[in-house]
Short mmCIF file of C-alpha atoms in Angstrom, two decimals:
data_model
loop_
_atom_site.label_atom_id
_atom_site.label_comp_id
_atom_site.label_asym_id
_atom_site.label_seq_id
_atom_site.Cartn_x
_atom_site.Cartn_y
_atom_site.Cartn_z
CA UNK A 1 -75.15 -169.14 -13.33
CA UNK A 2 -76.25 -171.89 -11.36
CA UNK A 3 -75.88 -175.96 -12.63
CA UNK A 4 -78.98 -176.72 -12.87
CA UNK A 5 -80.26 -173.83 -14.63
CA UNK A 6 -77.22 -174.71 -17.32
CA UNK A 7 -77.58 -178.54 -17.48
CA UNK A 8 -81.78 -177.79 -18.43
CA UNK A 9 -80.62 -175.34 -20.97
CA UNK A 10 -78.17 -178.05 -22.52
CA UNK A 11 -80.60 -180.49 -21.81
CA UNK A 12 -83.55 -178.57 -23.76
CA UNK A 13 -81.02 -177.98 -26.78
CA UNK A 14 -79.82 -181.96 -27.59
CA UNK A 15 -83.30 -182.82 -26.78
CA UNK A 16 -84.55 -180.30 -29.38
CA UNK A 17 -81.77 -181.38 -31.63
CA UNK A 18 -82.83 -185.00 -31.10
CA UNK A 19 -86.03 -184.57 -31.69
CA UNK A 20 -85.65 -182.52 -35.28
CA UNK A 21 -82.65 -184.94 -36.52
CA UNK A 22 -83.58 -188.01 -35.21
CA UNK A 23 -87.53 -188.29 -35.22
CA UNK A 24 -87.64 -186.18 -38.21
CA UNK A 25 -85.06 -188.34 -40.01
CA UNK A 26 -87.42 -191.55 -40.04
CA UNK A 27 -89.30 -190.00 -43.08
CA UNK A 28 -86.32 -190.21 -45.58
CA UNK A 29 -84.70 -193.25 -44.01
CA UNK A 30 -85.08 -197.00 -44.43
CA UNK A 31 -86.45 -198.61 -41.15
CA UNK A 32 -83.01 -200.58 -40.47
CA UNK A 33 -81.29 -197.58 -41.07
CA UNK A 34 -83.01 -195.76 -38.66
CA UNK A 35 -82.83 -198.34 -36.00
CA UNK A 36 -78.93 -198.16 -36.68
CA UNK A 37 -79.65 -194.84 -35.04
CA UNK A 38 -81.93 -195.90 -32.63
CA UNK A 39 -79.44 -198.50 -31.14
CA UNK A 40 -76.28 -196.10 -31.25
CA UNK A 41 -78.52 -193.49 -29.01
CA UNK A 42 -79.67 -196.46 -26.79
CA UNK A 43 -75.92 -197.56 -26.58
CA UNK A 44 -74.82 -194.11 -25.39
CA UNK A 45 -77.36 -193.49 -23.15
CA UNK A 46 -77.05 -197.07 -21.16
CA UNK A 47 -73.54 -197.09 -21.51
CA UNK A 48 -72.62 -193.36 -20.74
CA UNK A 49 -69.56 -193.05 -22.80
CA UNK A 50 -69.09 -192.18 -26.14
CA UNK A 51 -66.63 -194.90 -27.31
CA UNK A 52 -68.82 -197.73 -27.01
CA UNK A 53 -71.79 -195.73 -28.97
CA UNK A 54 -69.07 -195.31 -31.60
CA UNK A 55 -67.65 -199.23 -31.49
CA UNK A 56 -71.62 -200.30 -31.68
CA UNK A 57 -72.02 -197.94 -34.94
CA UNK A 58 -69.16 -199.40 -36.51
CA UNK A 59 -70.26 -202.79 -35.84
CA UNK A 60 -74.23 -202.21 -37.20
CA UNK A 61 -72.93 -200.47 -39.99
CA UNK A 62 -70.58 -203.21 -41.37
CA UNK A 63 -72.66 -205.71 -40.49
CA UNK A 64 -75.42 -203.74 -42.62
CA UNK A 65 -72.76 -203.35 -45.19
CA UNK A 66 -71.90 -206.98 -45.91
CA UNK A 67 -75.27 -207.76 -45.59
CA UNK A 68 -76.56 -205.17 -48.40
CA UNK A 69 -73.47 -206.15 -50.86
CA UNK A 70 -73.56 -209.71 -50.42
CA UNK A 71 -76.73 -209.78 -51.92
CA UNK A 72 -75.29 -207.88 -55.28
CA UNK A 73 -73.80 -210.53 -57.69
CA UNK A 74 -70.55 -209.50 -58.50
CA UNK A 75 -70.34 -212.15 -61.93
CA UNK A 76 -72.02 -211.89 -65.44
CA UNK A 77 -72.73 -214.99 -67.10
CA UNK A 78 -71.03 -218.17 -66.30
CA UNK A 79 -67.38 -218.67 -65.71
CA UNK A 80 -65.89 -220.09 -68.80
CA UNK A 81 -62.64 -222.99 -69.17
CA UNK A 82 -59.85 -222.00 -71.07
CA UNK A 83 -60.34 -223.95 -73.94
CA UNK A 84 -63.99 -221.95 -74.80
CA UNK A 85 -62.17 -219.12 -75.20
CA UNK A 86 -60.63 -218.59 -78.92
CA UNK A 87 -57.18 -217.07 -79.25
CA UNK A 88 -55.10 -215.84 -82.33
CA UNK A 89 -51.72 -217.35 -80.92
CA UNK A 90 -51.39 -220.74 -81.11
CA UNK A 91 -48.51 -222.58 -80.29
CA UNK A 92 -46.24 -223.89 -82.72
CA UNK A 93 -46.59 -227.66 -83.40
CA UNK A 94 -49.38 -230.30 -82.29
CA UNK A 95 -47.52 -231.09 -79.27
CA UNK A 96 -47.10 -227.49 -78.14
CA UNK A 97 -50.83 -227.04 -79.14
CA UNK A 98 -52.12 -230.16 -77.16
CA UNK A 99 -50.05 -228.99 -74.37
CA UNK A 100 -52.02 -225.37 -74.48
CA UNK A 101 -55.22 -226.94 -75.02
CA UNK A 102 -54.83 -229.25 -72.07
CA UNK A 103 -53.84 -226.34 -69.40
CA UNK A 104 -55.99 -223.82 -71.15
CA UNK A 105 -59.07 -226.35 -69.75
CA UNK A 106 -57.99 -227.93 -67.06
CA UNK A 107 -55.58 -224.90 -64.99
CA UNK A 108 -57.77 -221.82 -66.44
CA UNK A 109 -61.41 -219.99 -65.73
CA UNK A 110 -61.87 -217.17 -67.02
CA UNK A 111 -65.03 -214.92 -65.26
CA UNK A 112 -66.45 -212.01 -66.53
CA UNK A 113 -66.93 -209.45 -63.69
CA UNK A 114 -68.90 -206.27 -63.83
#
């Protein structure tokens, strides 16, 4: 079979594939999602090699990572000192509790994470 005859065969099958995964994909996707996409195709194409379409995906998608999550806040309520807390142990004697008292608010903060 002759090249060219093969590489317009291959080339009618990614384009169809393109066309059905890629195009059709912008309905269910978010916009910067799909520009992800867009970008990793655009990479491959001007750059020719594979590697640096898959470096380029790795760097959108952690970049859209940390800038998704960053967003979530990762504490509920305010942090609290030591000495809002109450405890059942106390230390034995008022110079043993001062002492507790003094690095339960000044060395401890205690934050409530979801």
């Amino acid at each position: 079979l002759p090249k060219l005859f093969l590489s317009a065969l291959l080339f009618f099958a990614g384009a169809g594939f393109v066309t059905d995964n890629m195009w059709g994909s912008r309905k269910f996707l978010h916009v910067n999602e799909w520009l992800e996409i867009v970008i990793i195709v655009i990479v491959f194409i001007v750059a020719g090699q594979l590697i640096w379409a898959v470096l380029a995906g790795v760097i959108l998608s952690g970049i859209a990572f940390i800038a998704k999550y960053a967003r979530v806040p990762a504490i509920v309520g305010r942090p609290r000192k030591g000495d809002e807390v109450n405890t059942r142990d106390r230390p034995v004697g008022e110079v043993g509790h001062q002492s507790f008292m003094h690095i339960a608010s000044e060395w401890i903060m205690i934050v409530h994470l979801k």
